[in-house]
């Protein structure tokens, strides 16, 4: 029996910020107020992430330029990781660098092989201001790095080079024409 609410159950779905919006390419500000507005933002982010069928979402993807992300993401062993991090810092990456398919809710319908470490450690805080450390491996490590990049003003497309970058650019142009 569940004794706590499901993340996002009380949140509202917000519009997603799409590639081309300047908020996606600017470094987000640190959170300084750990009050009810922050808790509401996190609830809204979970609701938005679930509605868009994502596994992670950064605050700037809903137009809020603050350092917060949420996740509900499996690792490579299919273990579910669920939570949020306020003022996250990637403090360690390791293992091997793997190229894997990566998509983004702010670049709907697009995907490209992107290199990421298969281990990552993120430190930050909860909405209550309590310190937390999140360790990820495999796909979950990819998710942690992806969301942290958003808060630094980067999208995965910024990491793609060569032929993959040209293919992704063509996909972006096609998506812009059809949208």
mmCIF file of C-alpha atoms in Angstrom, residues 31-154:
data_model
loop_
_atom_site.group_PDB
_atom_site.id
_atom_site.type_symbol
_atom_site.label_atom_id
_atom_site.label_comp_id
_atom_site.label_asym_id
_atom_site.label_seq_id
_atom_site.Cartn_x
_atom_site.Cartn_y
_atom_site.Cartn_z
ATOM 1 C CA UNK A 31 17.596 28.006 -6.410
ATOM 2 C CA UNK A 32 17.725 30.081 -3.220
ATOM 3 C CA UNK A 33 14.115 29.773 -2.001
ATOM 4 C CA UNK A 34 13.184 26.245 -0.908
ATOM 5 C CA UNK A 35 9.558 27.135 -0.247
ATOM 6 C CA UNK A 36 6.166 26.060 -1.577
ATOM 7 C CA UNK A 37 6.763 27.581 -5.051
ATOM 8 C CA UNK A 38 9.685 25.213 -5.593
ATOM 9 C CA UNK A 39 7.612 22.219 -4.466
ATOM 10 C CA UNK A 40 4.842 23.297 -6.883
ATOM 11 C CA UNK A 41 7.356 23.612 -9.732
ATOM 12 C CA UNK A 42 8.640 20.080 -9.084
ATOM 13 C CA UNK A 43 5.073 18.710 -9.040
ATOM 14 C CA UNK A 44 4.332 20.497 -12.316
ATOM 15 C CA UNK A 45 7.559 19.147 -13.823
ATOM 16 C CA UNK A 46 6.638 15.560 -12.918
ATOM 17 C CA UNK A 47 3.136 16.044 -14.375
ATOM 18 C CA UNK A 48 4.619 17.512 -17.561
ATOM 19 C CA UNK A 49 7.261 14.789 -17.888
ATOM 20 C CA UNK A 50 4.675 12.027 -17.486
ATOM 21 C CA UNK A 51 2.257 13.676 -19.936
ATOM 22 C CA UNK A 52 5.063 13.873 -22.526
ATOM 23 C CA UNK A 53 6.177 10.288 -21.762
ATOM 24 C CA UNK A 54 9.695 11.332 -20.813
ATOM 25 C CA UNK A 55 12.160 9.935 -18.294
ATOM 26 C CA UNK A 56 13.631 13.267 -17.197
ATOM 27 C CA UNK A 57 12.851 16.970 -17.368
ATOM 28 C CA UNK A 58 14.802 20.121 -16.515
ATOM 29 C CA UNK A 59 13.123 23.306 -15.292
ATOM 30 C CA UNK A 60 14.155 25.341 -18.331
ATOM 31 C CA UNK A 61 12.207 22.867 -20.474
ATOM 32 C CA UNK A 62 9.055 24.365 -18.933
ATOM 33 C CA UNK A 63 10.398 27.910 -19.212
ATOM 34 C CA UNK A 64 11.773 28.245 -15.670
ATOM 35 C CA UNK A 65 15.495 29.191 -15.735
ATOM 36 C CA UNK A 66 16.343 27.588 -12.377
ATOM 37 C CA UNK A 67 18.584 24.632 -11.520
ATOM 38 C CA UNK A 68 16.086 21.795 -10.946
ATOM 39 C CA UNK A 69 15.432 18.512 -12.696
ATOM 40 C CA UNK A 70 13.147 15.537 -12.147
ATOM 41 C CA UNK A 71 13.488 11.941 -13.299
ATOM 42 C CA UNK A 72 11.674 8.622 -13.430
ATOM 43 C CA UNK A 73 14.196 6.540 -15.300
ATOM 44 C CA UNK A 74 15.356 2.928 -15.421
ATOM 45 C CA UNK A 75 18.974 1.884 -15.449
ATOM 46 C CA UNK A 76 20.332 -0.875 -17.665
ATOM 47 C CA UNK A 77 19.202 -3.516 -15.136
ATOM 48 C CA UNK A 78 15.632 -2.152 -15.363
ATOM 49 C CA UNK A 79 15.781 -0.741 -11.817
ATOM 50 C CA UNK A 80 13.521 2.319 -11.561
ATOM 51 C CA UNK A 81 15.012 5.580 -10.244
ATOM 52 C CA UNK A 82 12.541 8.286 -9.232
ATOM 53 C CA UNK A 83 13.307 11.703 -7.789
ATOM 54 C CA UNK A 84 14.377 15.286 -8.250
ATOM 55 C CA UNK A 85 17.532 17.311 -7.674
ATOM 56 C CA UNK A 86 17.730 21.016 -6.870
ATOM 57 C CA UNK A 87 20.987 22.832 -7.698
ATOM 58 C CA UNK A 88 22.544 19.649 -9.117
ATOM 59 C CA UNK A 89 26.239 19.304 -9.808
ATOM 60 C CA UNK A 90 27.732 16.384 -11.686
ATOM 61 C CA UNK A 91 30.610 15.586 -9.329
ATOM 62 C CA UNK A 92 31.851 12.422 -11.002
ATOM 63 C CA UNK A 93 31.596 10.577 -14.288
ATOM 64 C CA UNK A 94 33.350 7.357 -15.089
ATOM 65 C CA UNK A 95 33.218 3.930 -16.561
ATOM 66 C CA UNK A 96 33.311 3.839 -20.302
ATOM 67 C CA UNK A 97 32.100 6.425 -22.783
ATOM 68 C CA UNK A 98 29.275 4.955 -24.806
ATOM 69 C CA UNK A 99 27.444 6.302 -27.815
ATOM 70 C CA UNK A 100 23.750 5.656 -27.485
ATOM 71 C CA UNK A 101 20.469 6.942 -28.886
ATOM 72 C CA UNK A 102 19.357 10.080 -27.144
ATOM 73 C CA UNK A 103 16.219 12.120 -27.539
ATOM 74 C CA UNK A 104 14.749 15.124 -25.761
ATOM 75 C CA UNK A 105 11.272 16.403 -24.984
ATOM 76 C CA UNK A 106 12.398 19.818 -26.285
ATOM 77 C CA UNK A 107 13.374 18.259 -29.632
ATOM 78 C CA UNK A 108 10.276 16.085 -30.197
ATOM 79 C CA UNK A 109 10.612 13.224 -32.629
ATOM 80 C CA UNK A 110 14.380 13.610 -33.030
ATOM 81 C CA UNK A 111 17.138 11.289 -31.883
ATOM 82 C CA UNK A 112 20.905 10.998 -32.357
ATOM 83 C CA UNK A 113 23.734 8.823 -31.134
ATOM 84 C CA UNK A 114 25.335 10.801 -28.305
ATOM 85 C CA UNK A 115 28.428 9.966 -26.271
ATOM 86 C CA UNK A 116 28.031 9.830 -22.485
ATOM 87 C CA UNK A 117 29.828 8.160 -19.587
ATOM 88 C CA UNK A 118 28.050 5.060 -18.300
ATOM 89 C CA UNK A 119 28.471 6.130 -14.650
ATOM 90 C CA UNK A 120 27.575 9.470 -13.071
ATOM 91 C CA UNK A 121 27.224 10.948 -9.597
ATOM 92 C CA UNK A 122 25.138 14.070 -8.993
ATOM 93 C CA UNK A 123 24.980 16.035 -5.755
ATOM 94 C CA UNK A 124 22.328 18.591 -4.870
ATOM 95 C CA UNK A 125 19.345 19.152 -2.629
ATOM 96 C CA UNK A 126 15.719 18.121 -2.213
ATOM 97 C CA UNK A 127 12.892 20.664 -2.326
ATOM 98 C CA UNK A 128 13.189 20.762 1.467
ATOM 99 C CA UNK A 129 16.850 21.803 1.201
ATOM 100 C CA UNK A 130 18.250 18.464 2.369
ATOM 101 C CA UNK A 131 21.509 17.362 0.679
ATOM 102 C CA UNK A 132 21.283 14.325 -1.634
ATOM 103 C CA UNK A 133 23.626 12.268 -3.751
ATOM 104 C CA UNK A 134 22.302 10.378 -6.772
ATOM 105 C CA UNK A 135 24.392 7.658 -8.426
ATOM 106 C CA UNK A 136 23.521 6.350 -11.836
ATOM 107 C CA UNK A 137 24.772 3.742 -14.243
ATOM 108 C CA UNK A 138 23.905 2.911 -17.830
ATOM 109 C CA UNK A 139 20.799 4.611 -19.170
ATOM 110 C CA UNK A 140 20.152 6.344 -15.839
ATOM 111 C CA UNK A 141 23.681 7.851 -15.893
ATOM 112 C CA UNK A 142 22.877 9.131 -19.401
ATOM 113 C CA UNK A 143 19.664 10.710 -18.056
ATOM 114 C CA UNK A 144 21.471 12.451 -15.176
ATOM 115 C CA UNK A 145 24.101 13.913 -17.512
ATOM 116 C CA UNK A 146 21.452 14.945 -20.066
ATOM 117 C CA UNK A 147 19.361 16.835 -17.494
ATOM 118 C CA UNK A 148 22.413 18.486 -15.894
ATOM 119 C CA UNK A 149 23.477 19.650 -19.371
ATOM 120 C CA UNK A 150 20.095 21.356 -19.816
ATOM 121 C CA UNK A 151 20.688 23.434 -16.696
ATOM 122 C CA UNK A 152 24.036 24.555 -18.118
ATOM 123 C CA UNK A 153 22.332 25.698 -21.330
ATOM 124 C CA UNK A 154 23.186 22.670 -23.475
#
